[in-house]
mmCIF file with all atom_site columns, C-alpha atoms in Angstrom:
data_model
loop_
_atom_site.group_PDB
_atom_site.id
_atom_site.type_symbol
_atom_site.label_atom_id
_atom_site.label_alt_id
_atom_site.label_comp_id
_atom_site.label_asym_id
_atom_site.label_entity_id
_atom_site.label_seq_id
_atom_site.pdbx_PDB_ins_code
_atom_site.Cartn_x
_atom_site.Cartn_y
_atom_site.Cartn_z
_atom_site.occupancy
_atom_site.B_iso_or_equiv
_atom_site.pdbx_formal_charge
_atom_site.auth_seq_id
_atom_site.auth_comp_id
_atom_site.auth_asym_id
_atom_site.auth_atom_id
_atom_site.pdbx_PDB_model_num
ATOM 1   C CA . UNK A 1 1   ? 27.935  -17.892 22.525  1.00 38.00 ? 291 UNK A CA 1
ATOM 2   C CA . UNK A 1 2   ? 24.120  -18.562 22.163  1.00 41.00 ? 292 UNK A CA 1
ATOM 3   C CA . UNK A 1 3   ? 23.437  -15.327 23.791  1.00 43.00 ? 293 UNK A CA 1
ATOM 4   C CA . UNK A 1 4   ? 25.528  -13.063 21.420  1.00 41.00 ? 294 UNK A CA 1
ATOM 5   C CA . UNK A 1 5   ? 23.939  -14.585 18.694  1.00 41.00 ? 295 UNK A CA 1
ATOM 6   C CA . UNK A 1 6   ? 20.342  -13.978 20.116  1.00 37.00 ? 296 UNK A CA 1
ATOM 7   C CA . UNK A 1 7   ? 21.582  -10.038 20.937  1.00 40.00 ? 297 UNK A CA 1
ATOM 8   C CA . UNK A 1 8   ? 23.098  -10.009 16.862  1.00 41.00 ? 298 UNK A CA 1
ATOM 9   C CA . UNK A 1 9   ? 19.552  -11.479 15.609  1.00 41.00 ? 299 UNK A CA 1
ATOM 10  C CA . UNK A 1 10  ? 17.859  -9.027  17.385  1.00 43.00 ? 300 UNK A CA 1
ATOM 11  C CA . UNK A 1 11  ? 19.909  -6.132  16.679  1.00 42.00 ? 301 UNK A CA 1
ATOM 12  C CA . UNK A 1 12  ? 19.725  -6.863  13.420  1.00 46.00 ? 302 UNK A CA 1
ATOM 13  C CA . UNK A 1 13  ? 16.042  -7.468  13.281  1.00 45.00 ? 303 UNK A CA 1
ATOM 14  C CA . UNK A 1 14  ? 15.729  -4.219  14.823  1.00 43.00 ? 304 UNK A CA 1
ATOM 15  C CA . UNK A 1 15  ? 17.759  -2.471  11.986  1.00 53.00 ? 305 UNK A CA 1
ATOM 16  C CA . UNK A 1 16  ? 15.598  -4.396  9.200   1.00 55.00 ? 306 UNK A CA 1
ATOM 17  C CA . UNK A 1 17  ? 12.103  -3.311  11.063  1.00 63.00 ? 307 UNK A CA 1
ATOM 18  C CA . UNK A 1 18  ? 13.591  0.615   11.000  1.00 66.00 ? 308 UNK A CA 1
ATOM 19  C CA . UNK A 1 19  ? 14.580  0.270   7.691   1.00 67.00 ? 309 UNK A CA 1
ATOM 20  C CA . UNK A 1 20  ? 11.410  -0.999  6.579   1.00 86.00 ? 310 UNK A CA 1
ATOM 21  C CA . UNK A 1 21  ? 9.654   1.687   8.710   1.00 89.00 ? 311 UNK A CA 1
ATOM 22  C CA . UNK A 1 22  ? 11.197  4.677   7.313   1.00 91.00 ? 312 UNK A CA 1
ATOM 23  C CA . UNK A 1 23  ? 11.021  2.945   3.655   1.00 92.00 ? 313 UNK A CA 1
ATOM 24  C CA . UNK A 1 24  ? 7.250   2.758   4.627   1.00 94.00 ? 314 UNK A CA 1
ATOM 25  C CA . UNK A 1 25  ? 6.669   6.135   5.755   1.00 94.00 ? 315 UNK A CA 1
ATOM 26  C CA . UNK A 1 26  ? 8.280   7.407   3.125   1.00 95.00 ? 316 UNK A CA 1
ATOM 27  C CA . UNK A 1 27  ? 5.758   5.976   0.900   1.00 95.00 ? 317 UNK A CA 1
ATOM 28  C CA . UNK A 1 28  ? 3.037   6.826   3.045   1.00 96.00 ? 318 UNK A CA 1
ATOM 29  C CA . UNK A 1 29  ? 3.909   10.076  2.875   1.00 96.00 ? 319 UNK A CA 1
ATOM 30  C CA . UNK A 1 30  ? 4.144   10.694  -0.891  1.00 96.00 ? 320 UNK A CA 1
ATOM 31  C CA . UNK A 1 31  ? 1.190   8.866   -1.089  1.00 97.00 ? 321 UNK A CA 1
ATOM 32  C CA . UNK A 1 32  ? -0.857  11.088  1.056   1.00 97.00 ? 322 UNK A CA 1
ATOM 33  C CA . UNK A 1 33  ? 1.066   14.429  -0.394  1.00 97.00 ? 323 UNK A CA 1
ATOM 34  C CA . UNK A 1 34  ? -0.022  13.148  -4.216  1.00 96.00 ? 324 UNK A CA 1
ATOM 35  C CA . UNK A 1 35  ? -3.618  12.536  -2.627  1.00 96.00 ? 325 UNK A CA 1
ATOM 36  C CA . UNK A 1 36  ? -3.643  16.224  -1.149  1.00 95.00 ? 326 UNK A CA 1
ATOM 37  C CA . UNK A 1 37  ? -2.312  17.151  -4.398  1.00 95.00 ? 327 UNK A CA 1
ATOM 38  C CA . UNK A 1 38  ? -5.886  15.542  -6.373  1.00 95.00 ? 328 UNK A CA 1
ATOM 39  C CA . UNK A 1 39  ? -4.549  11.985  -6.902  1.00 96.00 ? 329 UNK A CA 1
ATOM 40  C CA . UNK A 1 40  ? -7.117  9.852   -6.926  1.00 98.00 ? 330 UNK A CA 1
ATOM 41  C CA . UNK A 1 41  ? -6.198  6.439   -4.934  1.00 98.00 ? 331 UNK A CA 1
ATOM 42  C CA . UNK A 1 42  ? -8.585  3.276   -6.009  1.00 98.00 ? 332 UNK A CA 1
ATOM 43  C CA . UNK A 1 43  ? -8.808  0.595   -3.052  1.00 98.00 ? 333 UNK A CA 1
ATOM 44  C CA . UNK A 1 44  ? -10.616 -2.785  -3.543  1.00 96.00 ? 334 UNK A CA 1
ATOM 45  C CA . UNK A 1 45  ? -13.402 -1.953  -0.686  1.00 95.00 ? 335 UNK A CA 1
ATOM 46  C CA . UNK A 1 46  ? -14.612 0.101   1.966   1.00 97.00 ? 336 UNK A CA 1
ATOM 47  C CA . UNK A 1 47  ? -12.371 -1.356  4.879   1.00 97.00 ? 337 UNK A CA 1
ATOM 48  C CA . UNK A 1 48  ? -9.204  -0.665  2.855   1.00 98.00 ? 338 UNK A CA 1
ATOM 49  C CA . UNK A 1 49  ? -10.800 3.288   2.752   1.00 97.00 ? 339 UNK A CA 1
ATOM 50  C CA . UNK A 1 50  ? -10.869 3.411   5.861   1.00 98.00 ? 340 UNK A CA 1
ATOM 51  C CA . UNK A 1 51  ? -7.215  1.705   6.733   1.00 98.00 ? 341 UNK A CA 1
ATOM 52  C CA . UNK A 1 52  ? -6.138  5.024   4.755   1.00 98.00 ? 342 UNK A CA 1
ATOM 53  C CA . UNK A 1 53  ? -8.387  7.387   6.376   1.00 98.00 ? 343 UNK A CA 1
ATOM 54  C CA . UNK A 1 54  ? -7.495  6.506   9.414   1.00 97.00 ? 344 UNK A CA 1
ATOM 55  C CA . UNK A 1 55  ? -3.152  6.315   8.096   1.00 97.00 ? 345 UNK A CA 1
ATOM 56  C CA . UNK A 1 56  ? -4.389  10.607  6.826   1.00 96.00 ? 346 UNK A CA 1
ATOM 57  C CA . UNK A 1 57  ? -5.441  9.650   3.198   1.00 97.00 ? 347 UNK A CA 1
ATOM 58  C CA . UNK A 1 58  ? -7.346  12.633  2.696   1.00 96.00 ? 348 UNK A CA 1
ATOM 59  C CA . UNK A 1 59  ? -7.917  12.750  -1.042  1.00 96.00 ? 349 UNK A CA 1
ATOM 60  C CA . UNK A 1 60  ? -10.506 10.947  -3.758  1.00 97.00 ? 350 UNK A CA 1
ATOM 61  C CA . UNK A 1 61  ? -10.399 7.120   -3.229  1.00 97.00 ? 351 UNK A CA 1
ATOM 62  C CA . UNK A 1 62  ? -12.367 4.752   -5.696  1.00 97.00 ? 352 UNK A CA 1
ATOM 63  C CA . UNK A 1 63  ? -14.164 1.311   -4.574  1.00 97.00 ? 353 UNK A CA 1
ATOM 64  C CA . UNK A 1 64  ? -12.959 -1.045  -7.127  1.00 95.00 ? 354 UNK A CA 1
ATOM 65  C CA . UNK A 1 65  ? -15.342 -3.709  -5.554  1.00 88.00 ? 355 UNK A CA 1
ATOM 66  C CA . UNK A 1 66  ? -18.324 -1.862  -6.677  1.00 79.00 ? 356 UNK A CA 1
ATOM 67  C CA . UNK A 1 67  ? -18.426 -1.920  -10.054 1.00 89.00 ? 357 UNK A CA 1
ATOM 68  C CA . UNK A 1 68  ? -16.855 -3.491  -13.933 1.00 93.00 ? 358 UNK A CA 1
ATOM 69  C CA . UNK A 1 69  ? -12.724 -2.615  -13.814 1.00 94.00 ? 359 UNK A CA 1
ATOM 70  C CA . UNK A 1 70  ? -13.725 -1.076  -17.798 1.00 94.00 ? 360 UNK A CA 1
ATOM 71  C CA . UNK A 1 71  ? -16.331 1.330   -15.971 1.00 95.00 ? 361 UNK A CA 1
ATOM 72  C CA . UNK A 1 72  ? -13.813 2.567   -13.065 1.00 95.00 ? 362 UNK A CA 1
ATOM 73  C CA . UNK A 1 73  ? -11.487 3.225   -15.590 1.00 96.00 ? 363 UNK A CA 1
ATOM 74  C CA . UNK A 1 74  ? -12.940 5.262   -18.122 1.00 95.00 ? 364 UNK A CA 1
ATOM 75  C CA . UNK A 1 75  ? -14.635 7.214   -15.100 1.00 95.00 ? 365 UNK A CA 1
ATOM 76  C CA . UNK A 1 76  ? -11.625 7.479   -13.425 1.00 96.00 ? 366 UNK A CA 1
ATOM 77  C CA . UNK A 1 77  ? -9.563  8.859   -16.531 1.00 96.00 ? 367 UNK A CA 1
ATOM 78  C CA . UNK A 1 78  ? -12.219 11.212  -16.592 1.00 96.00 ? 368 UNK A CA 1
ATOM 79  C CA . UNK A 1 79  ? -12.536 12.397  -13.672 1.00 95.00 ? 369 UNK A CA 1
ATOM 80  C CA . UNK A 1 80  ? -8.215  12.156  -12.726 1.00 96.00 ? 370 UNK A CA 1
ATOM 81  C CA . UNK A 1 81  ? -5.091  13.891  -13.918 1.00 90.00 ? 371 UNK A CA 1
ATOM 82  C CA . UNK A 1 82  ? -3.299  11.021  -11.284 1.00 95.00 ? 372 UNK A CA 1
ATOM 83  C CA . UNK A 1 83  ? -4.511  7.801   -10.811 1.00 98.00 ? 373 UNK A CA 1
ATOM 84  C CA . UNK A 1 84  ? -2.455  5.443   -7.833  1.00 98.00 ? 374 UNK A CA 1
ATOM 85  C CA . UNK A 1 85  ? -3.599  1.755   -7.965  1.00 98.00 ? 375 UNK A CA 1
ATOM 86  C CA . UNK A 1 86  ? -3.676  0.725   -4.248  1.00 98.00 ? 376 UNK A CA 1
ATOM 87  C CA . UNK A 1 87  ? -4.852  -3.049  -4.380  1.00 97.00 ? 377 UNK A CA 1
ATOM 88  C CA . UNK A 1 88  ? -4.302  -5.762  -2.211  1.00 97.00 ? 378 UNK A CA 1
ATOM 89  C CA . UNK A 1 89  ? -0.788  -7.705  -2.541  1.00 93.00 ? 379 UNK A CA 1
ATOM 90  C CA . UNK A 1 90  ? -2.270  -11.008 -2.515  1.00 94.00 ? 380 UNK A CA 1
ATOM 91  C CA . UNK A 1 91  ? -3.385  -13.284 -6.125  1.00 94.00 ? 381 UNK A CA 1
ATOM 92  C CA . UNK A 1 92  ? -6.943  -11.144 -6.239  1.00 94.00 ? 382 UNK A CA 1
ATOM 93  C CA . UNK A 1 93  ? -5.387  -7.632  -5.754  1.00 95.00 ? 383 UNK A CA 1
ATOM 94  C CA . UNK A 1 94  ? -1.888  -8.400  -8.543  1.00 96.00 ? 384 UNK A CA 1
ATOM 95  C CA . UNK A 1 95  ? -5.269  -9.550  -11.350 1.00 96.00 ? 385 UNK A CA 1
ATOM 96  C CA . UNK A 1 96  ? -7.674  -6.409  -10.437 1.00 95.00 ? 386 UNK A CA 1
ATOM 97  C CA . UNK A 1 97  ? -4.263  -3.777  -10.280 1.00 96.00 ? 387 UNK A CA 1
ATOM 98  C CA . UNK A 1 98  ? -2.742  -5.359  -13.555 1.00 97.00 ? 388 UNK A CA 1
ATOM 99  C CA . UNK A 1 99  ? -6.671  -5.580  -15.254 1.00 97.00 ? 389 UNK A CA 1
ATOM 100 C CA . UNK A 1 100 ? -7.717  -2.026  -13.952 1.00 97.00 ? 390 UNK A CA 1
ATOM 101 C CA . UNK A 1 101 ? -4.267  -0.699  -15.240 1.00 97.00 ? 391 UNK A CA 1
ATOM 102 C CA . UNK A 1 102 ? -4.422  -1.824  -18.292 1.00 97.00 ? 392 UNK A CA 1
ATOM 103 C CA . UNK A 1 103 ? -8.145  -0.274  -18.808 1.00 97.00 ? 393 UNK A CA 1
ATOM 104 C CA . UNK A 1 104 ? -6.615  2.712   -17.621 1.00 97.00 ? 394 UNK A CA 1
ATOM 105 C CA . UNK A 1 105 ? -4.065  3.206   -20.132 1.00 95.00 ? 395 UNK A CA 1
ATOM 106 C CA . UNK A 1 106 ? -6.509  2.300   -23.062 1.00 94.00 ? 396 UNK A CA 1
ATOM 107 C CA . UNK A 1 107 ? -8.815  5.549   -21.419 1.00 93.00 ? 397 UNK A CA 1
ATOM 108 C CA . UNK A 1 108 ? -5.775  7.372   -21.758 1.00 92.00 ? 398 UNK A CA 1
ATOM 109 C CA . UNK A 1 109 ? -4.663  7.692   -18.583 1.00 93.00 ? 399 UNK A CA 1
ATOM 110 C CA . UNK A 1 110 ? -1.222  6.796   -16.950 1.00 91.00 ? 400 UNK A CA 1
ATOM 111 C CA . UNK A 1 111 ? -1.729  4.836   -13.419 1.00 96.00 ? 401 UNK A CA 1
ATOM 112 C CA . UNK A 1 112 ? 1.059   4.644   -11.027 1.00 96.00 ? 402 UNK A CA 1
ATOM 113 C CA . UNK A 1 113 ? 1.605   1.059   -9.511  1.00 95.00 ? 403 UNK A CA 1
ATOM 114 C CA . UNK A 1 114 ? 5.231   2.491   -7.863  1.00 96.00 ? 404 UNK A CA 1
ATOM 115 C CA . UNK A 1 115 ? 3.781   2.498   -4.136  1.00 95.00 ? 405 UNK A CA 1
ATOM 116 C CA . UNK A 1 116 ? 1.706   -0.492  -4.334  1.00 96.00 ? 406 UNK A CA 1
ATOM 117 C CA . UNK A 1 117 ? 4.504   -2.349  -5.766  1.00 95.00 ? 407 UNK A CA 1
ATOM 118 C CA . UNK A 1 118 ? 7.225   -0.935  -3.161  1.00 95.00 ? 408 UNK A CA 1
ATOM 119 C CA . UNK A 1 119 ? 4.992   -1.178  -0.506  1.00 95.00 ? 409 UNK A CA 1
ATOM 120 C CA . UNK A 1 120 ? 4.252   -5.143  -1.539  1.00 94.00 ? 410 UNK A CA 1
ATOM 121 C CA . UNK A 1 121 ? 7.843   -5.734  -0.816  1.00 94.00 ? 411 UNK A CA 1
ATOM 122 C CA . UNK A 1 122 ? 8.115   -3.900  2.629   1.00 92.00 ? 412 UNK A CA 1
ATOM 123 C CA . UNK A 1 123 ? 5.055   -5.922  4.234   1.00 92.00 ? 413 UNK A CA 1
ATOM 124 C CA . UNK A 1 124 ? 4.525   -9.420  2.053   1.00 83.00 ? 414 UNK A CA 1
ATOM 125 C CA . UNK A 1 125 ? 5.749   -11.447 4.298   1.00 86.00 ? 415 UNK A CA 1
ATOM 126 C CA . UNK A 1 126 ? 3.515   -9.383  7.000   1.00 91.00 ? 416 UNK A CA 1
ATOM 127 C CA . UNK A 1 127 ? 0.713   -8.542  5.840   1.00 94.00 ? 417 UNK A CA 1
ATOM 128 C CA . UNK A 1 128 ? -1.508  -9.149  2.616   1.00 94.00 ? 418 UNK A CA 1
ATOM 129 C CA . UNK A 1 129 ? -3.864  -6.362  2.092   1.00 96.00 ? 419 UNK A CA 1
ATOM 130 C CA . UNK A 1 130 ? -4.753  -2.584  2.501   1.00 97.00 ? 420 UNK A CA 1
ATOM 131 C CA . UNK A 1 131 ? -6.882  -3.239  5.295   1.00 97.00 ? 421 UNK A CA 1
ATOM 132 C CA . UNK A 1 132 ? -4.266  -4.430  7.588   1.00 97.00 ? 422 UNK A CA 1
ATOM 133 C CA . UNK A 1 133 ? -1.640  -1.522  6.702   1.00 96.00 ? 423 UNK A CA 1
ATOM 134 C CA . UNK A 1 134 ? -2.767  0.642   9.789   1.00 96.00 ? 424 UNK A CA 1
ATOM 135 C CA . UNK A 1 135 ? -2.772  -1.986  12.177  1.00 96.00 ? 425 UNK A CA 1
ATOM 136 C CA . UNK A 1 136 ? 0.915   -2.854  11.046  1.00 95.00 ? 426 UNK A CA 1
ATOM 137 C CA . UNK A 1 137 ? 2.008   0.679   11.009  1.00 95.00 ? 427 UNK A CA 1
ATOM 138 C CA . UNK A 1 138 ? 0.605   1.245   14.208  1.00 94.00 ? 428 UNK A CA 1
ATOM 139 C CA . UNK A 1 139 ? 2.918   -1.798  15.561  1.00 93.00 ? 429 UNK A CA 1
ATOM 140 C CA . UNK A 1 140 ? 5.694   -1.011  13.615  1.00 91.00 ? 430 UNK A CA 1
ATOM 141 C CA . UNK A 1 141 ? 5.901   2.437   14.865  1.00 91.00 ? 431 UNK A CA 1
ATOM 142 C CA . UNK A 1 142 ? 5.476   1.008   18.455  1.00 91.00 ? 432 UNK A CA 1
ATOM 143 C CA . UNK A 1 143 ? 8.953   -1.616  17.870  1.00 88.00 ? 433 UNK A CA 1
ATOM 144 C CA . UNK A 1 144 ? 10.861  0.481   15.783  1.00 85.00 ? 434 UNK A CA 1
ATOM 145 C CA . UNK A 1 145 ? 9.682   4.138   16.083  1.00 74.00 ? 435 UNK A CA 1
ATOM 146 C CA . UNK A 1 146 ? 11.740  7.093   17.607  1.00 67.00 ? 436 UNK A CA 1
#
């Protein structure tokens, strides 16, 4: 009986990691077709650029660590028709998204939290930050991918 169990577990672990790895794709994928598209994608730092470089984030991406969340946001209305807020999913990263958001739509602009919230509840158990998404896509591609 223990063994069935253990083969059910697994199964269905195995159906929960797909699921999650489409769901993730998916949002990978319109994230990078709004980036291609002009959306401009602001990250906390530099390593969290370069987790979506390497995931083929191709478009603008602001540093949010280098400067005041009221500057950033009156650039980036500026500068942006789109404007995706990307932060971490820990304490520090729910403060700057729901700080720089809110600066945002005082410039006038409209930010989109949709992927950083769904992808939050694909990977919080995971993994807590932008930095580590590549890393955990890589894996998850390995387990669950075609």
């Amino acid at each position: 009986m223990k063994g069935v169990a253990r083969s059910r577990e697994q199964r269905e672990g195995r159906e929960k990691g797909t699921y999650d790895l489409e769901a993730l794709e998916e949002l990978l994928a319109a994230l990078i077709e709004a980036s291609g598209q002009g959306a401009a994608t602001i990250v906390e730092g530099r390593r969290d650029l370069l987790a979506l470089r390497a995931l083929g984030l191709a478009g603008p991406v602001i540093l949010a660590s280098r400067r005041s969340a009221l500057d950033l946001a009156e650039d980036a209305a500026r500068s942006y028709r789109e404007i995706i807020l990307l932060t971490d999913w820990d304490r520090k990263g729910d403060e700057m998204a729901r700080i720089i958001g809110r600066h945002l739509r005082s410039a006038g602009a409209r930010p989109d939290g949709e992927i950083r919230s769904r992808i939050k509840k694909l990977v919080r158990k995971e993994i807590k930050d932008v930095e580590s998404l590549y890393h955990y896509m890589e894996r998850m591609r390995y387990l669950y991918g075609p």
